[in-house]
Every structure is written in C-alpha cells, then in structure tokens.
Amino acid sequence: MCRSPEFEMLVSRAVTLFPEDTVLSALQVMHHHAVHALSVVDGRDGAWLGEVSEDELRRLSAFAPLARLAEILTAKALAGTEEKTVAPTTALLLHAPSPRWLH
C-alpha cells in the first residue's frame, strides 16, 4: 500500500517514541505504522526531545539493538548531526505541555 507524504506526516505526529524505547522497539513501531521517522517525546509532559529516522535506527540495530533512544539523541546532540535535536532541559523550557501522545 502506497501512502501519501501527507498521510505519513499526520501519522508520524500522532505516533511517538519515548527516551526509554530501544532501537529495536522503535523500528517495530515504525514498521507497524509504516512511517520512516518519528518524534521522541518526554513521557511525563509530552515535550518534544528530538527525532529519529528508520535509516539511522537500522544502522544502529546491527551493533546496538537495545540502545535507548535517550542515548541516541544525546549522541546526536553532542555530534551536532541534527539541527532539530535539543538538550532535554532546553526542550522542557521551550515547549509548553502538550496533549497526550499515542504510542
């Protein structure tokens, strides 16, 4: 089934990952919802922490399938490989509480 980019964008905003999720579980969620990138949000208040792509998770799954997304976002922030990723403390200050996210 071919889905439009607009549909994929709507789904990717509704379905999110949490910092405690592993690379493997994140890939399963992406596969289940047929999306190629998902946001990672704080489980307490829904603050946006960053985004992970299917491609980067597939690369990581070869040697670190149980790595937590918190570790990946931290490494990305330190490496400066993604403009959208912000430190969790900054994210909490910049974002107002959001509605509950689906998982």
N, C-alpha and C. Protein backbone atom coordinates (compact mmCIF):
# COMPACT_ATOMS: atom_id res chain seq x y z
N MET A 1 0.84 -1.17 0.00
CA MET A 1 0.00 0.00 0.00
C MET A 1 0.88 1.24 0.00
N CYS A 2 0.67 2.11 -0.94
CA CYS A 2 1.44 3.35 -1.05
C CYS A 2 0.69 4.46 -0.33
N ARG A 3 1.36 5.10 0.59
CA ARG A 3 0.72 6.17 1.37
C ARG A 3 1.33 7.50 0.98
N SER A 4 0.52 8.52 0.94
CA SER A 4 0.98 9.85 0.56
C SER A 4 1.88 10.43 1.66
N PRO A 5 2.76 11.35 1.30
CA PRO A 5 3.60 12.01 2.32
C PRO A 5 2.75 12.74 3.36
N GLU A 6 1.61 13.29 2.93
CA GLU A 6 0.74 13.99 3.88
C GLU A 6 0.21 13.03 4.93
N PHE A 7 -0.19 11.83 4.48
CA PHE A 7 -0.70 10.83 5.42
C PHE A 7 0.40 10.41 6.39
N GLU A 8 1.60 10.17 5.86
CA GLU A 8 2.71 9.75 6.71
C GLU A 8 3.03 10.84 7.74
N MET A 9 2.95 12.11 7.34
CA MET A 9 3.22 13.21 8.27
C MET A 9 2.18 13.24 9.39
N LEU A 10 0.92 13.03 9.06
CA LEU A 10 -0.12 13.02 10.08
C LEU A 10 0.08 11.89 11.07
N VAL A 11 0.40 10.71 10.56
CA VAL A 11 0.62 9.56 11.44
C VAL A 11 1.85 9.79 12.30
N SER A 12 2.93 10.31 11.72
CA SER A 12 4.15 10.49 12.49
C SER A 12 3.99 11.52 13.59
N ARG A 13 3.02 12.43 13.46
CA ARG A 13 2.77 13.39 14.54
C ARG A 13 1.96 12.77 15.66
N ALA A 14 1.13 11.79 15.33
CA ALA A 14 0.28 11.17 16.33
C ALA A 14 1.00 10.05 17.08
N VAL A 15 1.86 9.33 16.40
CA VAL A 15 2.58 8.22 16.99
C VAL A 15 3.97 8.71 17.36
N THR A 16 4.36 8.49 18.60
CA THR A 16 5.66 8.98 19.05
C THR A 16 6.43 7.88 19.78
N LEU A 17 7.67 8.17 20.02
CA LEU A 17 8.55 7.28 20.78
C LEU A 17 8.95 8.01 22.06
N PHE A 18 9.47 7.24 23.00
CA PHE A 18 9.91 7.80 24.28
C PHE A 18 11.40 7.53 24.48
N PRO A 19 12.08 8.32 25.30
CA PRO A 19 13.51 8.14 25.52
C PRO A 19 13.88 6.74 26.01
N GLU A 20 12.96 6.09 26.71
CA GLU A 20 13.23 4.76 27.25
C GLU A 20 13.12 3.65 26.20
N ASP A 21 12.51 3.95 25.05
CA ASP A 21 12.37 2.94 23.99
C ASP A 21 13.73 2.56 23.44
N THR A 22 13.83 1.31 22.98
CA THR A 22 15.08 0.83 22.40
C THR A 22 15.04 0.99 20.88
N VAL A 23 16.20 0.84 20.27
CA VAL A 23 16.30 0.88 18.81
C VAL A 23 15.36 -0.14 18.20
N LEU A 24 15.39 -1.36 18.72
CA LEU A 24 14.55 -2.43 18.18
C LEU A 24 13.06 -2.13 18.33
N SER A 25 12.65 -1.66 19.49
CA SER A 25 11.22 -1.36 19.69
C SER A 25 10.80 -0.18 18.81
N ALA A 26 11.68 0.79 18.61
CA ALA A 26 11.36 1.93 17.75
C ALA A 26 11.16 1.48 16.31
N LEU A 27 12.00 0.56 15.84
CA LEU A 27 11.84 0.03 14.49
C LEU A 27 10.53 -0.74 14.35
N GLN A 28 10.14 -1.44 15.39
CA GLN A 28 8.87 -2.17 15.35
C GLN A 28 7.69 -1.20 15.26
N VAL A 29 7.73 -0.12 16.01
CA VAL A 29 6.67 0.89 15.96
C VAL A 29 6.61 1.51 14.56
N MET A 30 7.76 1.84 14.00
CA MET A 30 7.80 2.43 12.66
C MET A 30 7.23 1.47 11.63
N HIS A 31 7.62 0.21 11.73
CA HIS A 31 7.12 -0.79 10.78
C HIS A 31 5.60 -0.95 10.93
N HIS A 32 5.13 -1.01 12.15
CA HIS A 32 3.70 -1.18 12.41
C HIS A 32 2.86 -0.04 11.83
N HIS A 33 3.39 1.18 11.91
CA HIS A 33 2.65 2.35 11.44
C HIS A 33 3.09 2.81 10.05
N ALA A 34 4.02 2.09 9.44
CA ALA A 34 4.52 2.39 8.08
C ALA A 34 5.00 3.83 7.94
N VAL A 35 5.86 4.26 8.87
CA VAL A 35 6.47 5.58 8.80
C VAL A 35 7.99 5.43 8.83
N HIS A 36 8.69 6.45 8.37
CA HIS A 36 10.15 6.38 8.27
C HIS A 36 10.88 7.28 9.25
N ALA A 37 10.14 8.05 10.02
CA ALA A 37 10.73 8.91 11.05
C ALA A 37 9.67 9.19 12.10
N LEU A 38 10.11 9.29 13.35
CA LEU A 38 9.18 9.58 14.44
C LEU A 38 9.84 10.51 15.45
N SER A 39 9.01 11.27 16.11
CA SER A 39 9.48 12.15 17.18
C SER A 39 9.66 11.36 18.46
N VAL A 40 10.58 11.82 19.27
CA VAL A 40 10.79 11.27 20.61
C VAL A 40 10.33 12.35 21.57
N VAL A 41 9.41 11.98 22.47
CA VAL A 41 8.85 12.95 23.41
C VAL A 41 9.04 12.48 24.84
N ASP A 42 9.06 13.44 25.74
CA ASP A 42 9.14 13.14 27.16
C ASP A 42 7.84 12.46 27.58
N GLY A 43 7.94 11.36 28.29
CA GLY A 43 6.76 10.61 28.70
C GLY A 43 5.91 11.30 29.75
N ARG A 44 6.48 12.25 30.47
CA ARG A 44 5.73 12.93 31.52
C ARG A 44 4.88 14.07 31.00
N ASP A 45 5.46 14.91 30.16
CA ASP A 45 4.71 16.09 29.71
C ASP A 45 4.56 16.21 28.20
N GLY A 46 5.10 15.25 27.45
CA GLY A 46 4.96 15.27 26.00
C GLY A 46 5.86 16.25 25.29
N ALA A 47 6.85 16.82 26.00
CA ALA A 47 7.77 17.76 25.37
C ALA A 47 8.59 17.04 24.30
N TRP A 48 8.74 17.70 23.16
CA TRP A 48 9.50 17.14 22.04
C TRP A 48 10.99 17.16 22.38
N LEU A 49 11.66 16.00 22.23
CA LEU A 49 13.08 15.89 22.54
C LEU A 49 13.95 15.74 21.30
N GLY A 50 13.37 15.25 20.22
CA GLY A 50 14.13 15.04 19.01
C GLY A 50 13.39 14.12 18.07
N GLU A 51 14.12 13.69 17.04
CA GLU A 51 13.52 12.83 16.02
C GLU A 51 14.53 11.78 15.61
N VAL A 52 14.04 10.57 15.30
CA VAL A 52 14.90 9.51 14.80
C VAL A 52 14.32 9.00 13.49
N SER A 53 15.21 8.57 12.61
CA SER A 53 14.77 8.05 11.32
C SER A 53 14.97 6.54 11.27
N GLU A 54 14.21 5.92 10.40
CA GLU A 54 14.33 4.48 10.22
C GLU A 54 15.73 4.11 9.74
N ASP A 55 16.29 4.89 8.83
CA ASP A 55 17.63 4.60 8.31
C ASP A 55 18.68 4.58 9.42
N GLU A 56 18.68 5.61 10.27
CA GLU A 56 19.69 5.64 11.33
C GLU A 56 19.47 4.51 12.34
N LEU A 57 18.22 4.18 12.62
CA LEU A 57 17.94 3.09 13.56
C LEU A 57 18.34 1.75 12.98
N ARG A 58 18.15 1.56 11.68
CA ARG A 58 18.57 0.30 11.04
C ARG A 58 20.09 0.14 11.13
N ARG A 59 20.82 1.23 10.90
CA ARG A 59 22.29 1.17 11.02
C ARG A 59 22.69 0.81 12.46
N LEU A 60 22.04 1.43 13.44
CA LEU A 60 22.37 1.17 14.83
C LEU A 60 21.95 -0.23 15.29
N SER A 61 20.91 -0.77 14.70
CA SER A 61 20.40 -2.07 15.13
C SER A 61 21.40 -3.19 14.91
N ALA A 62 22.34 -3.00 14.01
CA ALA A 62 23.35 -4.03 13.74
C ALA A 62 24.29 -4.25 14.93
N PHE A 63 24.58 -3.18 15.69
CA PHE A 63 25.52 -3.34 16.80
C PHE A 63 24.98 -2.87 18.15
N ALA A 64 23.85 -2.19 18.17
CA ALA A 64 23.30 -1.72 19.44
C ALA A 64 21.77 -1.76 19.44
N PRO A 65 21.17 -2.94 19.24
CA PRO A 65 19.71 -3.03 19.13
C PRO A 65 18.98 -2.66 20.42
N LEU A 66 19.65 -2.75 21.56
CA LEU A 66 18.99 -2.44 22.83
C LEU A 66 19.36 -1.07 23.38
N ALA A 67 20.05 -0.27 22.57
CA ALA A 67 20.38 1.10 23.00
C ALA A 67 19.09 1.89 23.14
N ARG A 68 19.03 2.72 24.14
CA ARG A 68 17.85 3.55 24.40
C ARG A 68 17.90 4.80 23.51
N LEU A 69 16.74 5.29 23.13
CA LEU A 69 16.67 6.48 22.29
C LEU A 69 17.26 7.69 22.99
N ALA A 70 17.20 7.74 24.31
CA ALA A 70 17.82 8.84 25.06
C ALA A 70 19.31 8.90 24.76
N GLU A 71 19.96 7.75 24.69
CA GLU A 71 21.39 7.69 24.38
C GLU A 71 21.66 8.18 22.97
N ILE A 72 20.80 7.79 22.05
CA ILE A 72 20.98 8.17 20.65
C ILE A 72 20.80 9.67 20.47
N LEU A 73 19.76 10.23 21.09
CA LEU A 73 19.54 11.68 20.99
C LEU A 73 20.68 12.45 21.61
N THR A 74 21.20 11.95 22.72
CA THR A 74 22.33 12.62 23.37
C THR A 74 23.55 12.60 22.46
N ALA A 75 23.84 11.45 21.86
CA ALA A 75 24.98 11.34 20.95
C ALA A 75 24.80 12.25 19.74
N LYS A 76 23.58 12.32 19.21
CA LYS A 76 23.32 13.19 18.06
C LYS A 76 23.49 14.65 18.44
N ALA A 77 23.03 15.03 19.62
CA ALA A 77 23.16 16.41 20.06
C ALA A 77 24.63 16.79 20.25
N LEU A 78 25.40 15.87 20.82
CA LEU A 78 26.82 16.14 21.03
C LEU A 78 27.58 16.21 19.71
N ALA A 79 27.17 15.38 18.75
CA ALA A 79 27.83 15.37 17.45
C ALA A 79 27.33 16.50 16.56
N GLY A 80 26.18 17.07 16.92
CA GLY A 80 25.62 18.15 16.13
C GLY A 80 25.13 17.72 14.77
N THR A 81 24.66 16.44 14.69
CA THR A 81 24.24 15.91 13.39
C THR A 81 22.80 16.22 13.05
N GLU A 82 22.06 16.77 13.98
CA GLU A 82 20.66 17.08 13.68
C GLU A 82 20.30 18.40 14.30
N GLU A 83 19.90 19.34 13.48
CA GLU A 83 19.55 20.67 13.97
C GLU A 83 18.35 20.62 14.92
N LYS A 84 17.41 19.71 14.68
CA LYS A 84 16.17 19.67 15.43
C LYS A 84 16.34 19.13 16.84
N THR A 85 17.39 18.39 17.10
CA THR A 85 17.58 17.80 18.41
C THR A 85 18.07 18.86 19.39
N VAL A 86 17.39 18.96 20.52
CA VAL A 86 17.81 19.89 21.56
C VAL A 86 18.01 19.13 22.85
N ALA A 87 18.79 19.69 23.73
CA ALA A 87 19.01 19.04 25.01
C ALA A 87 17.68 18.95 25.76
N PRO A 88 17.44 17.85 26.48
CA PRO A 88 16.17 17.68 27.18
C PRO A 88 15.80 18.85 28.09
N THR A 89 16.77 19.45 28.78
CA THR A 89 16.44 20.55 29.67
C THR A 89 15.98 21.76 28.87
N THR A 90 16.59 22.00 27.72
CA THR A 90 16.17 23.09 26.85
C THR A 90 14.78 22.82 26.31
N ALA A 91 14.52 21.57 25.91
CA ALA A 91 13.22 21.21 25.36
C ALA A 91 12.12 21.46 26.39
N LEU A 92 12.39 21.18 27.64
CA LEU A 92 11.38 21.39 28.67
C LEU A 92 11.09 22.87 28.86
N LEU A 93 12.08 23.72 28.65
CA LEU A 93 11.87 25.16 28.81
C LEU A 93 11.17 25.78 27.61
N LEU A 94 11.41 25.23 26.40
CA LEU A 94 10.88 25.83 25.19
C LEU A 94 9.47 25.38 24.82
N HIS A 95 9.07 24.23 25.30
CA HIS A 95 7.79 23.68 24.87
C HIS A 95 6.78 23.68 26.01
N ALA A 96 5.62 24.19 25.70
CA ALA A 96 4.52 24.13 26.67
C ALA A 96 4.03 22.70 26.74
N PRO A 97 3.39 22.29 27.82
CA PRO A 97 2.85 20.95 27.91
C PRO A 97 1.95 20.64 26.72
N SER A 98 2.12 19.45 26.19
CA SER A 98 1.37 19.03 25.01
C SER A 98 0.30 18.03 25.41
N PRO A 99 -0.66 17.80 24.50
CA PRO A 99 -1.66 16.77 24.78
C PRO A 99 -0.99 15.40 24.82
N ARG A 100 -1.69 14.42 25.37
CA ARG A 100 -1.16 13.06 25.43
C ARG A 100 -0.85 12.54 24.04
N TRP A 101 0.24 11.80 23.91
CA TRP A 101 0.64 11.23 22.63
C TRP A 101 0.33 9.75 22.62
N LEU A 102 0.05 9.24 21.46
CA LEU A 102 -0.16 7.80 21.31
C LEU A 102 1.18 7.12 21.20
N HIS A 103 1.23 5.86 21.56
CA HIS A 103 2.47 5.09 21.42
C HIS A 103 2.17 3.82 20.69
